């Protein structure tokens, strides 16, 4: 046996003892390792759960909840009771109980939209910011002991400036000249001023503070100024503090092949005739927005969800956050660029001047072109028309819609300031749809979607 070698018996005994030791330690080692793994998994799960709770709470803070919505309205009523805010629906909301809360529709980044019933009619209550204190106060009130020291002319002056800034209108001198809109020479801002001056009693601090919070909301200003001039915008019905009520209308939806809910109760019109009348109303809305104001009105977010229809099938713009008059549209489009892709602002686009590296301030496409592309093409596609798709008028309509969607609406302008090609397509669509209605036995008279009606409002319905 070599020196230092262990005897076979001793080696066998040592090896056997080692194996027994490993067998004895093995389960315990694995038990400890399992316990460690379990502890790590538990700790990781605890961290994940707490993270989810924190994220869930932050998300829920922006969720539409009835409790939060009612709390916001209760706070508004508290401010009304303190005399901080006012409005023509405050007493109904906070004292008489004539405004019944229904449900929260939207809440994100402070913007609040809820459905309610006011004196038996469904309305939508809206505010861009949740709290009245979040709006910038009217600075002049800090230097006045009482609001009565402000004359009606002062109120008109400050309100008119705010309206013009909000809508992006040009100077009054340019407004009076028509500004390229081709329509009435009446300044929208001055029209607002006439409403304010017609009020007989003086303005309280709460009146001015509430009015100022509303004027900081572009959508309110837009709707309030235009509602006496157009049936194609949602009507403002009243307000309390920084919240304002608009008429309740069911929005369109892209998932429905008809885009809008067609009411079979309109017995004198079939579903197809209703679609044709709604299309006619879209065409009249385009003509109206292009030519009937001091400046052309551009719609930069055209989709079914941003429109609704009234019972007479009038198309109504209900979300106008992306609607701009010509001066503001030019400011938005006039940007640096390296290609035409840099000159797209949602549904409004212009072309890039590569030499200057600047987008043209003139919009290249048009309201009509986008409506043909995103509304009319799905409506009048051969797939939806089925067997009727091959009828001569239907084929003509499909071709006109295709041509309309490819028309460049802002390039070739005649001396009258109208895009000749687009004007021709518009008239062609109008003619085809009218003939289709006549073929269907529907008269174009009596309460059609294009009948313009006036709306009466109070002198200061803010």
mmCIF file of N, CA and C in Angstrom, residues 374-422:
data_model
loop_
_atom_site.group_PDB
_atom_site.id
_atom_site.type_symbol
_atom_site.label_atom_id
_atom_site.label_comp_id
_atom_site.label_asym_id
_atom_site.label_seq_id
_atom_site.Cartn_x
_atom_site.Cartn_y
_atom_site.Cartn_z
ATOM 1 N N UNK A 374 -63.787 60.261 -44.308
ATOM 2 C CA UNK A 374 -64.004 59.564 -43.039
ATOM 3 C C UNK A 374 -65.472 59.302 -42.712
ATOM 4 N N UNK A 375 -66.396 59.996 -43.374
ATOM 5 C CA UNK A 375 -67.829 59.805 -43.101
ATOM 6 C C UNK A 375 -68.542 59.218 -44.318
ATOM 7 N N UNK A 376 -68.415 59.860 -45.469
ATOM 8 C CA UNK A 376 -69.192 59.455 -46.647
ATOM 9 C C UNK A 376 -68.708 58.139 -47.260
ATOM 10 N N UNK A 377 -67.412 57.928 -47.333
ATOM 11 C CA UNK A 377 -66.920 56.696 -47.974
ATOM 12 C C UNK A 377 -67.411 55.445 -47.253
ATOM 13 N N UNK A 378 -67.342 55.376 -45.905
ATOM 14 C CA UNK A 378 -67.912 54.197 -45.236
ATOM 15 C C UNK A 378 -69.415 54.079 -45.462
ATOM 16 N N UNK A 379 -70.117 55.208 -45.477
ATOM 17 C CA UNK A 379 -71.565 55.201 -45.652
ATOM 18 C C UNK A 379 -71.983 54.643 -47.009
ATOM 19 N N UNK A 380 -71.357 55.134 -48.060
ATOM 20 C CA UNK A 380 -71.826 54.853 -49.411
ATOM 21 C C UNK A 380 -70.932 53.861 -50.144
ATOM 22 N N UNK A 381 -70.298 52.982 -49.391
ATOM 23 C CA UNK A 381 -69.448 51.964 -50.004
ATOM 24 C C UNK A 381 -70.316 50.871 -50.622
ATOM 25 N N UNK A 382 -69.860 50.219 -51.678
ATOM 26 C CA UNK A 382 -70.629 49.127 -52.298
ATOM 27 C C UNK A 382 -70.965 48.015 -51.313
ATOM 28 N N UNK A 383 -70.082 47.786 -50.335
ATOM 29 C CA UNK A 383 -70.323 46.721 -49.360
ATOM 30 C C UNK A 383 -71.601 46.963 -48.579
ATOM 31 N N UNK A 384 -71.805 48.197 -48.138
ATOM 32 C CA UNK A 384 -72.994 48.508 -47.348
ATOM 33 C C UNK A 384 -74.234 48.665 -48.210
ATOM 34 N N UNK A 385 -74.047 49.141 -49.435
ATOM 35 C CA UNK A 385 -75.205 49.355 -50.298
ATOM 36 C C UNK A 385 -75.772 48.043 -50.833
ATOM 37 N N UNK A 386 -74.933 47.010 -50.894
ATOM 38 C CA UNK A 386 -75.414 45.707 -51.345
ATOM 39 C C UNK A 386 -75.899 45.740 -52.778
ATOM 40 N N UNK A 387 -77.107 45.211 -52.996
ATOM 41 C CA UNK A 387 -77.650 45.089 -54.350
ATOM 42 C C UNK A 387 -77.873 46.448 -54.999
ATOM 43 N N UNK A 388 -78.080 47.482 -54.183
ATOM 44 C CA UNK A 388 -78.338 48.811 -54.733
ATOM 45 C C UNK A 388 -77.072 49.500 -55.240
ATOM 46 N N UNK A 389 -75.911 48.898 -54.947
ATOM 47 C CA UNK A 389 -74.650 49.553 -55.303
ATOM 48 C C UNK A 389 -74.497 49.757 -56.803
ATOM 49 N N UNK A 390 -75.160 48.918 -57.609
ATOM 50 C CA UNK A 390 -75.017 49.025 -59.049
ATOM 51 C C UNK A 390 -75.994 49.964 -59.709
ATOM 52 N N UNK A 391 -76.909 50.556 -58.959
ATOM 53 C CA UNK A 391 -77.859 51.489 -59.535
ATOM 54 C C UNK A 391 -77.128 52.742 -60.026
ATOM 55 N N UNK A 392 -77.599 53.328 -61.134
ATOM 56 C CA UNK A 392 -76.862 54.459 -61.736
ATOM 57 C C UNK A 392 -76.563 55.592 -60.763
ATOM 58 N N UNK A 393 -77.566 56.042 -59.992
ATOM 59 C CA UNK A 393 -77.329 57.155 -59.069
ATOM 60 C C UNK A 393 -76.360 56.766 -57.949
ATOM 61 N N UNK A 394 -76.436 55.512 -57.503
ATOM 62 C CA UNK A 394 -75.530 55.064 -56.446
ATOM 63 C C UNK A 394 -74.088 55.015 -56.950
ATOM 64 N N UNK A 395 -73.927 54.553 -58.192
ATOM 65 C CA UNK A 395 -72.584 54.533 -58.787
ATOM 66 C C UNK A 395 -72.056 55.958 -58.923
ATOM 67 N N UNK A 396 -72.909 56.869 -59.356
ATOM 68 C CA UNK A 396 -72.513 58.270 -59.495
ATOM 69 C C UNK A 396 -72.131 58.865 -58.143
ATOM 70 N N UNK A 397 -72.887 58.486 -57.107
ATOM 71 C CA UNK A 397 -72.585 58.980 -55.761
ATOM 72 C C UNK A 397 -71.235 58.456 -55.286
ATOM 73 N N UNK A 398 -70.975 57.175 -55.513
ATOM 74 C CA UNK A 398 -69.689 56.598 -55.090
ATOM 75 C C UNK A 398 -68.523 57.287 -55.785
ATOM 76 N N UNK A 399 -68.687 57.576 -57.071
ATOM 77 C CA UNK A 399 -67.614 58.244 -57.810
ATOM 78 C C UNK A 399 -67.409 59.671 -57.305
ATOM 79 N N UNK A 400 -68.513 60.352 -57.007
ATOM 80 C CA UNK A 400 -68.405 61.726 -56.504
ATOM 81 C C UNK A 400 -67.731 61.745 -55.137
ATOM 82 N N UNK A 401 -68.075 60.780 -54.274
ATOM 83 C CA UNK A 401 -67.443 60.698 -52.951
ATOM 84 C C UNK A 401 -65.954 60.416 -53.094
ATOM 85 N N UNK A 402 -65.587 59.499 -54.009
ATOM 86 C CA UNK A 402 -64.177 59.190 -54.233
ATOM 87 C C UNK A 402 -63.425 60.427 -54.716
ATOM 88 N N UNK A 403 -64.013 61.139 -55.678
ATOM 89 C CA UNK A 403 -63.381 62.368 -56.189
ATOM 90 C C UNK A 403 -63.257 63.407 -55.081
ATOM 91 N N UNK A 404 -64.299 63.512 -54.247
ATOM 92 C CA UNK A 404 -64.290 64.473 -53.148
ATOM 93 C C UNK A 404 -63.170 64.175 -52.159
ATOM 94 N N UNK A 405 -62.976 62.901 -51.841
ATOM 95 C CA UNK A 405 -61.952 62.533 -50.860
ATOM 96 C C UNK A 405 -60.540 62.752 -51.385
ATOM 97 N N UNK A 406 -60.411 62.890 -52.699
ATOM 98 C CA UNK A 406 -59.089 63.113 -53.302
ATOM 99 C C UNK A 406 -58.887 64.552 -53.744
ATOM 100 N N UNK A 407 -59.888 65.406 -53.512
ATOM 101 C CA UNK A 407 -59.801 66.800 -53.939
ATOM 102 C C UNK A 407 -58.908 67.592 -52.995
ATOM 103 N N UNK A 408 -58.003 68.371 -53.572
ATOM 104 C CA UNK A 408 -57.147 69.251 -52.770
ATOM 105 C C UNK A 408 -57.906 70.548 -52.549
ATOM 106 N N UNK A 409 -58.371 70.764 -51.316
ATOM 107 C CA UNK A 409 -59.313 71.844 -51.071
ATOM 108 C C UNK A 409 -58.738 73.228 -50.936
ATOM 109 N N UNK A 410 -57.415 73.390 -50.857
ATOM 110 C CA UNK A 410 -56.914 74.731 -50.592
ATOM 111 C C UNK A 410 -55.873 75.224 -51.553
ATOM 112 N N UNK A 411 -55.816 74.638 -52.769
ATOM 113 C CA UNK A 411 -54.747 75.003 -53.687
ATOM 114 C C UNK A 411 -55.225 75.948 -54.765
ATOM 115 N N UNK A 412 -56.073 75.473 -55.651
ATOM 116 C CA UNK A 412 -56.512 76.301 -56.768
ATOM 117 C C UNK A 412 -57.723 77.108 -56.357
ATOM 118 N N UNK A 413 -57.544 78.399 -56.174
ATOM 119 C CA UNK A 413 -58.650 79.257 -55.780
ATOM 120 C C UNK A 413 -58.968 80.219 -56.906
ATOM 121 N N UNK A 414 -60.275 80.430 -57.138
ATOM 122 C CA UNK A 414 -60.637 81.391 -58.170
ATOM 123 C C UNK A 414 -60.650 82.795 -57.574
ATOM 124 N N UNK A 415 -61.030 83.762 -58.379
ATOM 125 C CA UNK A 415 -60.978 85.153 -57.927
ATOM 126 C C UNK A 415 -61.946 85.409 -56.787
ATOM 127 N N UNK A 416 -62.994 84.644 -56.690
ATOM 128 C CA UNK A 416 -63.962 84.820 -55.614
ATOM 129 C C UNK A 416 -63.511 84.240 -54.308
ATOM 130 N N UNK A 417 -62.327 83.618 -54.264
ATOM 131 C CA UNK A 417 -61.832 83.057 -53.025
ATOM 132 C C UNK A 417 -62.342 81.664 -52.746
ATOM 133 N N UNK A 418 -62.940 80.986 -53.711
ATOM 134 C CA UNK A 418 -63.454 79.643 -53.518
ATOM 135 C C UNK A 418 -62.623 78.665 -54.327
ATOM 136 N N UNK A 419 -62.398 77.492 -53.768
ATOM 137 C CA UNK A 419 -61.708 76.446 -54.519
ATOM 138 C C UNK A 419 -62.686 75.890 -55.530
ATOM 139 N N UNK A 420 -62.426 76.169 -56.832
ATOM 140 C CA UNK A 420 -63.377 75.812 -57.870
ATOM 141 C C UNK A 420 -63.678 74.332 -57.955
ATOM 142 N N UNK A 421 -62.643 73.496 -57.864
ATOM 143 C CA UNK A 421 -62.856 72.057 -57.968
ATOM 144 C C UNK A 421 -63.676 71.544 -56.804
ATOM 145 N N UNK A 422 -63.360 71.992 -55.624
ATOM 146 C CA UNK A 422 -64.104 71.542 -54.450
ATOM 147 C C UNK A 422 -65.552 72.012 -54.514
#
